[in-house]
CSV table of C-alpha atoms and ligand atoms in Angstrom, one decimal:
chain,number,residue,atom,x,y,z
W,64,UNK,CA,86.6,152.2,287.9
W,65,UNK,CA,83.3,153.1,289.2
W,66,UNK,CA,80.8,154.8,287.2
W,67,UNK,CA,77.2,156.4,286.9
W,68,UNK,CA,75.9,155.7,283.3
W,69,UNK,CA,72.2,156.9,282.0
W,70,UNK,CA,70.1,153.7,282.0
W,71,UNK,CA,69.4,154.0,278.0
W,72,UNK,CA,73.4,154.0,277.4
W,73,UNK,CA,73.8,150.3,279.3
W,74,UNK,CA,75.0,147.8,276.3
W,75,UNK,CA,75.7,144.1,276.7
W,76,UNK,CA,79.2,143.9,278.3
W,77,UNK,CA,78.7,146.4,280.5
W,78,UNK,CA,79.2,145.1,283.9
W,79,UNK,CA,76.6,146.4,286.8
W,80,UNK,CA,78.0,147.3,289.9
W,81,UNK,CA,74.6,148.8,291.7
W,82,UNK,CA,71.2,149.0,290.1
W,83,UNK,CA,70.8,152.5,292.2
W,84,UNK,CA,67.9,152.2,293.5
W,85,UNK,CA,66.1,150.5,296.3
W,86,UNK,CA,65.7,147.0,296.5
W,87,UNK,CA,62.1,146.9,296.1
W,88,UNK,CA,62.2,148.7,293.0
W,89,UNK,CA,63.4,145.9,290.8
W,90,UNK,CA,63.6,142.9,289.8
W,91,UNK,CA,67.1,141.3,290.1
W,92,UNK,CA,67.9,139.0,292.7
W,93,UNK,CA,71.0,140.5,292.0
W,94,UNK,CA,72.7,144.0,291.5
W,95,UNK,CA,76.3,143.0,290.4
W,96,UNK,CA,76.4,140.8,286.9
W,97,UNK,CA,77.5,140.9,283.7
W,98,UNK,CA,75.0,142.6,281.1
W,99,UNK,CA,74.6,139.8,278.2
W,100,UNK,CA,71.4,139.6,277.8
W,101,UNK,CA,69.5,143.2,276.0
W,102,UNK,CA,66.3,141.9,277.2
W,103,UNK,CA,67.9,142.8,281.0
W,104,UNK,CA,68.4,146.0,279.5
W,105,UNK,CA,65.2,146.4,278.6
W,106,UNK,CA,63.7,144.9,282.3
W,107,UNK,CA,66.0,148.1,283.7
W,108,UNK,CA,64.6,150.4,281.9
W,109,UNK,CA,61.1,149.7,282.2
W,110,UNK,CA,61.5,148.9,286.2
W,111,UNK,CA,62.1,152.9,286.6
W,112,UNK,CA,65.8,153.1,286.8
W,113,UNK,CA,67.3,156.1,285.1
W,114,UNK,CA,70.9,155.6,286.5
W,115,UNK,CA,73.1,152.5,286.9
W,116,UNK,CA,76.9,152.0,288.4
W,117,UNK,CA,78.9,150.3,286.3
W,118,UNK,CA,82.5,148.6,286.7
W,119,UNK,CA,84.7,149.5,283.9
W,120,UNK,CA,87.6,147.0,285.3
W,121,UNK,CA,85.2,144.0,284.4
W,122,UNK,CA,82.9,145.2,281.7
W,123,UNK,CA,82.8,148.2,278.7
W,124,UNK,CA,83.3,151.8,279.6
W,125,UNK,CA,81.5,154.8,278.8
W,126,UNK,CA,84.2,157.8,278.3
W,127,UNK,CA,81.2,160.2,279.0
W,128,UNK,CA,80.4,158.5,282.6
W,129,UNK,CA,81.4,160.5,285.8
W,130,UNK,CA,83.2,158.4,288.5
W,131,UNK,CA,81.4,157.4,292.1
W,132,UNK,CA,83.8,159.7,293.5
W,133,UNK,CA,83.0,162.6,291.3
W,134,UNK,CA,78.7,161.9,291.8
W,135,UNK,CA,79.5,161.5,295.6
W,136,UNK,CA,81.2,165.0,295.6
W,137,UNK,CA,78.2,166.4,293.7
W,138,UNK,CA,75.8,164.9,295.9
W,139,UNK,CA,77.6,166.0,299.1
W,140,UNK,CA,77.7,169.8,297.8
W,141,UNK,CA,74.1,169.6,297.3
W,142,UNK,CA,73.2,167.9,301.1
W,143,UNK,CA,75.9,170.7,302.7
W,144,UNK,CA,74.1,173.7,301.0
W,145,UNK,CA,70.6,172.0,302.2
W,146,UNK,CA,71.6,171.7,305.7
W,147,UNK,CA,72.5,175.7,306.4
W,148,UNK,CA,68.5,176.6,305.2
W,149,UNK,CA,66.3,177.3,309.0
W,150,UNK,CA,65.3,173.7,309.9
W,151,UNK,CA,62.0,172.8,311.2
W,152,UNK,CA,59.5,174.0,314.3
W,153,UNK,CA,61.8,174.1,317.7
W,154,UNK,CA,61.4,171.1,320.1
W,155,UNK,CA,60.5,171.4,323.7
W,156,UNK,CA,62.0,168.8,325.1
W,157,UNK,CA,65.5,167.0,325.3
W,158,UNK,CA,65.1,163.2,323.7
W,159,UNK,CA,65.8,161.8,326.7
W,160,UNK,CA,62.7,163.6,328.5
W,161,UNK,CA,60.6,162.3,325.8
W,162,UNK,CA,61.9,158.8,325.5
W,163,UNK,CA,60.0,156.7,328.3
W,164,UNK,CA,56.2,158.3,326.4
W,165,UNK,CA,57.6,157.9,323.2
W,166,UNK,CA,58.4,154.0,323.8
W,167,UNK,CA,54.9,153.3,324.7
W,168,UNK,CA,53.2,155.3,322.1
W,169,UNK,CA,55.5,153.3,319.8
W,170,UNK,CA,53.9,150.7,321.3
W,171,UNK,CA,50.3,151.4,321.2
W,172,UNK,CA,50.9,152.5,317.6
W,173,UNK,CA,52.1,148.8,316.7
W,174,UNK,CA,49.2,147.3,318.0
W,175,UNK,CA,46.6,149.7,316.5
W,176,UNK,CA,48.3,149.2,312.6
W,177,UNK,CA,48.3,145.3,313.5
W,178,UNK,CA,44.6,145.1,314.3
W,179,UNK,CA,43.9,147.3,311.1
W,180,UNK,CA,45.6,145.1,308.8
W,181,UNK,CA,44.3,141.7,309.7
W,182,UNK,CA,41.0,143.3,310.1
W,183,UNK,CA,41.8,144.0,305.7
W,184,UNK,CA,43.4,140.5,305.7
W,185,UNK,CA,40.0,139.3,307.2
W,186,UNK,CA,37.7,141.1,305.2
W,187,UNK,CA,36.6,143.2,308.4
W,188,UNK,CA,35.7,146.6,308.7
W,189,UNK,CA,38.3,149.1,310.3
W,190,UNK,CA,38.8,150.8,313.2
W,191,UNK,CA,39.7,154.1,311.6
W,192,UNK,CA,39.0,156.0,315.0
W,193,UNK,CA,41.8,153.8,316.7
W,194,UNK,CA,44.4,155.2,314.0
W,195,UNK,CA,43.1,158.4,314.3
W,196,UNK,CA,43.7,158.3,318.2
W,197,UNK,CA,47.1,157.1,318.2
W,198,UNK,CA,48.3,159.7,315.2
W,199,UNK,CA,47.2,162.4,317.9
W,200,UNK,CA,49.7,160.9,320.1
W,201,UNK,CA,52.2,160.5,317.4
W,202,UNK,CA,51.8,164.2,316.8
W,203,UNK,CA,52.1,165.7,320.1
W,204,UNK,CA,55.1,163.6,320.8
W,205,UNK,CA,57.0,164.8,318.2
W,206,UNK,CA,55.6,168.4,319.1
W,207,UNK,CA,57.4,167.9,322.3
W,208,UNK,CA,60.6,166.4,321.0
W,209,UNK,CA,60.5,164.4,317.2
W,210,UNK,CA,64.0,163.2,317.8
W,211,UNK,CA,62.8,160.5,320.4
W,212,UNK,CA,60.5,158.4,318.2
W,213,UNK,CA,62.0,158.6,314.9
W,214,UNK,CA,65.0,157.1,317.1
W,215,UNK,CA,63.0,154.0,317.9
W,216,UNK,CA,61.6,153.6,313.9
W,217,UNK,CA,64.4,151.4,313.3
W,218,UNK,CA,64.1,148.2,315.7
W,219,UNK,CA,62.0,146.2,313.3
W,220,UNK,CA,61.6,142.4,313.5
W,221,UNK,CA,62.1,140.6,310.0
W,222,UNK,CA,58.5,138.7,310.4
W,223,UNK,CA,57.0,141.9,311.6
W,224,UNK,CA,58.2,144.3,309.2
W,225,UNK,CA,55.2,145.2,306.9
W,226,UNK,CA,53.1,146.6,310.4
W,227,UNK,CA,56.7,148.3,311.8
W,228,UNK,CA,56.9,149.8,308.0
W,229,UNK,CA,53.2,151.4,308.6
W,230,UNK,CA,54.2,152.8,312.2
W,231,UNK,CA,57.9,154.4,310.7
W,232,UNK,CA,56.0,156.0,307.6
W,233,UNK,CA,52.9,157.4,309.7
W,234,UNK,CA,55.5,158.8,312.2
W,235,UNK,CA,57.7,160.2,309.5
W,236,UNK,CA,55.3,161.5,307.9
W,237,UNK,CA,53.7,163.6,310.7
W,238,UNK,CA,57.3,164.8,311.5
W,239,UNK,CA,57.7,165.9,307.9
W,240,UNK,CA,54.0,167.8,307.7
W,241,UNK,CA,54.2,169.5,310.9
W,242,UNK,CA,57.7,170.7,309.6
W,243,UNK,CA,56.4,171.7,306.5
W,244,UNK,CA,53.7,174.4,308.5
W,245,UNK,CA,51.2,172.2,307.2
W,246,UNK,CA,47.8,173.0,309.3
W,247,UNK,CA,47.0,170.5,311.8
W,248,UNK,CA,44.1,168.6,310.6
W,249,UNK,CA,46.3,167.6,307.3
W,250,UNK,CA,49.2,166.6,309.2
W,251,UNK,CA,46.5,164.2,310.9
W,252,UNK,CA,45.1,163.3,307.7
W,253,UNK,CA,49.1,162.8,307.0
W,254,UNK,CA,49.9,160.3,309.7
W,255,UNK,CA,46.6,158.6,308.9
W,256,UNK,CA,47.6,157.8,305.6
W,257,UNK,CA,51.2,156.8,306.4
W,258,UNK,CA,49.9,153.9,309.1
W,259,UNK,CA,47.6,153.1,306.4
W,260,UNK,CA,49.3,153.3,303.3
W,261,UNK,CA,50.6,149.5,302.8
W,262,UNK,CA,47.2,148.5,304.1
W,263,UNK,CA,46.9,146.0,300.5
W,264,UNK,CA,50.2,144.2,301.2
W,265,UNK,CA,47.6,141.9,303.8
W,266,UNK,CA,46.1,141.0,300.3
W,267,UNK,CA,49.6,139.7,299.0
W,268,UNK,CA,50.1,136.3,300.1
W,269,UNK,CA,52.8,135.9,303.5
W,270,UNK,CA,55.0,133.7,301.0
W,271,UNK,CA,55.2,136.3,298.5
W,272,UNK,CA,55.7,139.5,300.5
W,273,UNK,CA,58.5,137.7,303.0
W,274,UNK,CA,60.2,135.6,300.4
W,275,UNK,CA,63.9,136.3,301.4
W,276,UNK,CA,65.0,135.4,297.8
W,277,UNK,CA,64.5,136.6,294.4
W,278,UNK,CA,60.7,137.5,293.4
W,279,UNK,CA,59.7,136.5,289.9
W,280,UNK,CA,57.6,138.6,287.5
W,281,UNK,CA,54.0,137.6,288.5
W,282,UNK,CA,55.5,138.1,292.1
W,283,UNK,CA,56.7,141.8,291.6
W,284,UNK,CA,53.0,142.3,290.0
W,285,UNK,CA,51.4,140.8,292.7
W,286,UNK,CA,53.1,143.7,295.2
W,287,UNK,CA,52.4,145.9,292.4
W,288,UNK,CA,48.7,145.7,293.3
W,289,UNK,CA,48.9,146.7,297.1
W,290,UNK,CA,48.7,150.7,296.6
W,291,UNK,CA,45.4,149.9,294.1
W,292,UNK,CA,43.8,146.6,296.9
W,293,UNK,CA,45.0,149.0,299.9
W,294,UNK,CA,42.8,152.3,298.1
W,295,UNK,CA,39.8,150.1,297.1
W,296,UNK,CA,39.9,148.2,301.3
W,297,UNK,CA,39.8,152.4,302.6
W,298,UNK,CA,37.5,153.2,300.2
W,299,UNK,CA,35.2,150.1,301.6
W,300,UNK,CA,35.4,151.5,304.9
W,301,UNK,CA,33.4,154.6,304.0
W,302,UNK,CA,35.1,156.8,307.0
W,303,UNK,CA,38.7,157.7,305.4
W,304,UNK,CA,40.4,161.0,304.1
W,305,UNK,CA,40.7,161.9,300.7
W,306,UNK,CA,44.5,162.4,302.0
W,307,UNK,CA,44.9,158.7,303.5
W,308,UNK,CA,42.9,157.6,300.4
W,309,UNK,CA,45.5,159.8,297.9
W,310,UNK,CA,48.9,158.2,300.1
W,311,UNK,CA,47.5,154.7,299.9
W,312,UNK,CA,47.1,154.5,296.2
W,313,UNK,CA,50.0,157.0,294.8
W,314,UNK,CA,52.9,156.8,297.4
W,315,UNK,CA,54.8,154.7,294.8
W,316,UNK,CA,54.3,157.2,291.8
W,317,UNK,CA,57.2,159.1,290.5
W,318,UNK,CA,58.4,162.1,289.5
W,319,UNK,CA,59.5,161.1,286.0
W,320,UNK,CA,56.2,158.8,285.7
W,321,UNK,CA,57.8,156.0,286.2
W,322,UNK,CA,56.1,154.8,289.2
W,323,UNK,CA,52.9,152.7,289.8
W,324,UNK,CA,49.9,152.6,289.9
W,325,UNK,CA,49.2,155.0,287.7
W,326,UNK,CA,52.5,156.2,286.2
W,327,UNK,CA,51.9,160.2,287.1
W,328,UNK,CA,54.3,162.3,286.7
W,329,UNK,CA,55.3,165.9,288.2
W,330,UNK,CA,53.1,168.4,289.4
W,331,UNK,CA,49.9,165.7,288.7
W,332,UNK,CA,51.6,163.6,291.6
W,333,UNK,CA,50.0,166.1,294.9
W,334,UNK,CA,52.1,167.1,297.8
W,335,UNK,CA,51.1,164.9,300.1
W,336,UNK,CA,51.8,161.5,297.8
W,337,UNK,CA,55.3,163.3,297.0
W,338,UNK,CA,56.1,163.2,300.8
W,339,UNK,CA,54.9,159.8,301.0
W,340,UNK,CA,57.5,158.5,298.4
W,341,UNK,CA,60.3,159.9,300.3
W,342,UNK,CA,59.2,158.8,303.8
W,343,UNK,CA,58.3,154.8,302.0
W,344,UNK,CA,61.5,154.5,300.6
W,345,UNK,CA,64.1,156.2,303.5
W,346,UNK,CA,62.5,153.9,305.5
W,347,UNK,CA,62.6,151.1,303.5
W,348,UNK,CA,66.1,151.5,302.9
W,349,UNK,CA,67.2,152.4,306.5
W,350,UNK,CA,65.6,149.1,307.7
W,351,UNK,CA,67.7,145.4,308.2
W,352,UNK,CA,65.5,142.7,306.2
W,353,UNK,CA,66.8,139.1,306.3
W,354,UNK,CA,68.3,139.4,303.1
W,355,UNK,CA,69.4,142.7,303.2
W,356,UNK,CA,71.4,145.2,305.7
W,357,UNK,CA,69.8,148.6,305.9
W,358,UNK,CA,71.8,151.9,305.2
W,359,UNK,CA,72.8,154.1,307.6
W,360,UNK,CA,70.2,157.1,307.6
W,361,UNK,CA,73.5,159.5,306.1
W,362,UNK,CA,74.0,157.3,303.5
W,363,UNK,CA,70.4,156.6,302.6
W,364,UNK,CA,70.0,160.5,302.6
W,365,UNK,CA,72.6,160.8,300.4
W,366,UNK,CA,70.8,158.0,297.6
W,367,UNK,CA,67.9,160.0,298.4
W,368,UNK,CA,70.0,163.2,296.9
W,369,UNK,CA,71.3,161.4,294.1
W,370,UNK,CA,67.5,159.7,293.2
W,371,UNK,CA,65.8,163.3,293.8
W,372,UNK,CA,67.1,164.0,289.9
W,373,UNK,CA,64.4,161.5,288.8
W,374,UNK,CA,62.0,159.9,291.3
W,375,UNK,CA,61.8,162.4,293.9
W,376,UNK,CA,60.8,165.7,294.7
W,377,UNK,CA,64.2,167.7,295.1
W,378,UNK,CA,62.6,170.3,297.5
W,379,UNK,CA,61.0,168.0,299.3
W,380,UNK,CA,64.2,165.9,299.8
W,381,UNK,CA,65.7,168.6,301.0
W,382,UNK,CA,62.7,169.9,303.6
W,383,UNK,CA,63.3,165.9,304.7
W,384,UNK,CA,66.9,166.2,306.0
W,385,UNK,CA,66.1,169.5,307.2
W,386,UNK,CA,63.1,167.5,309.2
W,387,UNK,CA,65.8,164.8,310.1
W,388,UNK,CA,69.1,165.9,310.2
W,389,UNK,CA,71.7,164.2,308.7
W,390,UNK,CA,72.6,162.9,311.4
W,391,UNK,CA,69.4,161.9,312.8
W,392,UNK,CA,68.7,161.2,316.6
W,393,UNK,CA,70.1,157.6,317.1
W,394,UNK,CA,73.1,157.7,314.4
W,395,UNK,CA,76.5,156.6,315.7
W,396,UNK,CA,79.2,159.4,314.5
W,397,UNK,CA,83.1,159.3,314.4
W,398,UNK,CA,84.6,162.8,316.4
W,399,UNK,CA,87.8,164.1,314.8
W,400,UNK,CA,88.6,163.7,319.0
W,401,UNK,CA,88.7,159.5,318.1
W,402,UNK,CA,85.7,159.2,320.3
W,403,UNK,CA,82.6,157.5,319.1
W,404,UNK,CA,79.1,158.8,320.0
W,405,UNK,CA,75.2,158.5,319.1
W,406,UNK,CA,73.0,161.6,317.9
W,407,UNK,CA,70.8,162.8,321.0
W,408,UNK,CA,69.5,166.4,319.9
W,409,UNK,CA,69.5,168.5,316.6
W,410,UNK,CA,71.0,171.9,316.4
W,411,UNK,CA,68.5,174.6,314.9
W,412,UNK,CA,70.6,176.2,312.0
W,413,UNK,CA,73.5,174.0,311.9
W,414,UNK,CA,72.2,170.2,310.9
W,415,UNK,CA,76.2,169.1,310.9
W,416,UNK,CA,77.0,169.6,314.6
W,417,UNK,CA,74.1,168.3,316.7
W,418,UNK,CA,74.2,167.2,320.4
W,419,UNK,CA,76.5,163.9,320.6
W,420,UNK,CA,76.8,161.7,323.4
W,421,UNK,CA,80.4,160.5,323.5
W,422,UNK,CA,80.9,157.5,325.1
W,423,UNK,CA,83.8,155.4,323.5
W,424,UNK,CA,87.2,156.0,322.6
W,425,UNK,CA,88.7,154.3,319.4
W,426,UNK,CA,92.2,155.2,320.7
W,427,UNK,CA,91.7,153.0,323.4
W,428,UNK,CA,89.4,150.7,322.3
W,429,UNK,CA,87.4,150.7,325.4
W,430,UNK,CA,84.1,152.6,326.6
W,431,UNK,CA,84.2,156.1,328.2
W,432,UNK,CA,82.1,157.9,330.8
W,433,UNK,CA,79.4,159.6,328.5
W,434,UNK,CA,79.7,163.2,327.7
W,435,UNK,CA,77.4,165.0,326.2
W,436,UNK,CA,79.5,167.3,323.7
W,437,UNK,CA,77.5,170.1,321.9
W,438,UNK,CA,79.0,170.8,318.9
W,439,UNK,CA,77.8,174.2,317.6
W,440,UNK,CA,79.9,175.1,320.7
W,441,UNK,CA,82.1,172.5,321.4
W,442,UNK,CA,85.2,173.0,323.7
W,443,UNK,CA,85.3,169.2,325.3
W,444,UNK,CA,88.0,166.9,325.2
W,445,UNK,CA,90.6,167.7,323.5
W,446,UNK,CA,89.5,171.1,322.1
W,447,UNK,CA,87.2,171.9,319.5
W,448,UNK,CA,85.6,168.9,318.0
W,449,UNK,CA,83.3,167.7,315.2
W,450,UNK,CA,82.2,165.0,313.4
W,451,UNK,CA,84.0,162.8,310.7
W,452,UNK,CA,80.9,160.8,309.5
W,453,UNK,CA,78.5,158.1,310.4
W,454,UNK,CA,79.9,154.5,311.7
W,455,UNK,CA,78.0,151.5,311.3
W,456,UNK,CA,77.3,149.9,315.2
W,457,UNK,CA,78.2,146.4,314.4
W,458,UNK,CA,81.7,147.3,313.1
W,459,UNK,CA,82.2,148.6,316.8
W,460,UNK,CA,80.0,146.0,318.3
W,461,UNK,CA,78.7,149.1,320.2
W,462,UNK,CA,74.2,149.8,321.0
W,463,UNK,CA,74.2,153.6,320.8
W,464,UNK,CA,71.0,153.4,321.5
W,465,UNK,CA,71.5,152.7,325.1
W,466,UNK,CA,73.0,156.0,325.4
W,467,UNK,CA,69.9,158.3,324.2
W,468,UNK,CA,68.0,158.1,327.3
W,469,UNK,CA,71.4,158.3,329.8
W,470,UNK,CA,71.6,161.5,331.4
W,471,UNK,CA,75.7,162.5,331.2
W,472,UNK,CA,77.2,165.2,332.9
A,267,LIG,FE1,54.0,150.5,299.4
């Protein structure tokens, strides 16, 4: 049996099923082994995990544990009563309409966090007005319609990842601000400091930040030092934000002090930083690495839930998948109908029956003509219909993707 245990109850012969929190978190190569060593125990404990899955069929049991089944009911509950609250700011635009600007603004944006960080990696000075420039795009494209380039934030290349990281956190975290009725010029300041905020990672050597495998100690410090080299290269520059400044050097803080730098904790941790740890780690997590598959946004939300006890914000989690959806624009869903379709448009009020496009049938196994099915009022195929959950593309070999920008009937 599965089970969530507090960290401080793990003894030797307990057997870990999931460490519970992302992968860049801690330092195990691993997350399933056999606890026989108290000094792993202790390496837990101090990385900032405060829960751990355990398998009682190979290890000790705790009696006091919940099962995964009874968490993953808890967690649901809480998602389901966070999705009925009034979501964000209303969109003017269908994705599709958006899509073709939102491509090359996705784009430009690349380009512009590239230049910045090898200017850091070569000791240059930055272009701040060239991130400033491109976060005003960023912001009036989602003004017009923020499903369309959060739906392109997960196409990252392995060996380009760290710049793709930058362009998915300032993006996010201008979606999040503007959501949040946060005035203009800090939702600017925002997206400044999310294209920013891994600015010191250029200082980490390429060997070190791409190793596919297992990082040791002085490795995980060396990463370690990117929010503190990343605050002190902005700080250099003499011409950014006390916000950009505050996201580069806290956005791995957490809630229960746990995080780094400076191991804050709560309310000493401001707003902004607080949204910054969310948007890092969704993203992180969402995201294919060469050594790890990323979660489907559903089930990263979910994690997100279940970390929000410790690490996280819980509001703030919440305001996130209201900012979102749960299923964001781009996920691939299961219809009760057997059909299979991809995410195009949120519905205001209702976050669990957005616009689908429908375009393949698992009864038949084969692809359908596209349909876009709304379903706060759907009546399509087969009656009523709604979703099951979230698929994962490659176990239908299907690119939902290609369907955002179609035009169905
Ligand atoms: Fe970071």
């Amino acid at each position: 049996m599965i089970k969530l245990i507090a960290a401080d109850r793990l003894r030797p012969g307990m057997y870990l099923h999931d460490l519970n929190c992302d992968w860049m978190s801690h330092p195990f190569v691993r997350s399933r082994f056999l606890l026989e060593d108290p000094a792993d125990i202790a390496k837990i404990v101090s990385s900032g995990i405060r829960e751990i899955y355990i398998d009682t069929s190979r290890g000790l049991d705790d009696a006091s544990a919940p099962t995964v089944e009874e968490v993953r009911q808890r967690v649901d509950a809480d998602m389901l009563r966070a999705a009925t609250a009034k979501p964000d700011v209303p969109i003017q635009r269908t994705v599709s309409e958006e899509m073709g600007k939102a491509r090359k603004i996705y784009e430009q944006t690349g380009r512009v966090v590239r230049n910045v960080m090898n200017d850091v990696r070569l000791g240059h000075a930055i272009h701040v007005a060239d991130v400033e420039a491109v976060v005003e795009d960023i912001t009036a494209s989602v003004a017009r319609s923020s499903g369309a380039l959060i739906s392109l934030l997960r196409l990252k290349r392995a060996d380009d990842y760290t710049f793709q990281h930058c362009v998915a956190v300032g993006t996010l975290l201008v979606t999040f601000a503007r959501s949040m009725g946060l005035d203009p010029e800090t939702v600017r300041e925002a997206g400044v400091g999310g294209l920013l905020h891994d600015v010191g990672k250029m200082k980490v050597p390429d060997a070190v930040l791409n190793k596919p495998g297992r990082l040791t100690d002085e490795e995980f410090l060396l990463i370690k030092r990117h929010p503190s080299d990343g605050h002190a290269a902005l700080v250099a520059t003499g011409s950014v934000g006390d916000i950009p400044l505050d996201i580069t050097l806290h956005h791995h803080e957490r809630m229960d002090g746990t995080g780094y730098p400076e191991k804050l904790a709560g309310a000493d941790i401001t707003l902004l930083a607080r949204m910054s740890a969310i948007v890092d780690v969704y993203d992180a997590i969402t995201s294919d690495r060469c050594y790890h598959k990323g979660m489907e946004p559903t089930e990263a939300l979910r994690k997100m839930f279940e970390w929000s006890k410790f690490h996280f914000d819980e509001k703030l989690v919440q305001q996130f998948m209201r900012t979102i959806g749960i299923y964001p624009v781009g996920t691939l869903v299961m219809l009760e109908s057997g059909r299979l379709g991809v995410v195009t448009e949120q519905t205001e009020g209702n976050l669990l029956a957005p616009k689908v496009c429908a375009f393949f049938s698992t009864r038949q196994n084969c692809y359908i003509k596209p349909e876009t099915v709304d379903l706060a009022k759907s009546m399509g195929w087969g009656g009523a219909d709604r979703i099951l959950g979230h698929e994962q593309p490659q176990k239908w070999n299907v690119d939902p993707s290609r369907f955002l920008t179609a035009q169905p009937a």
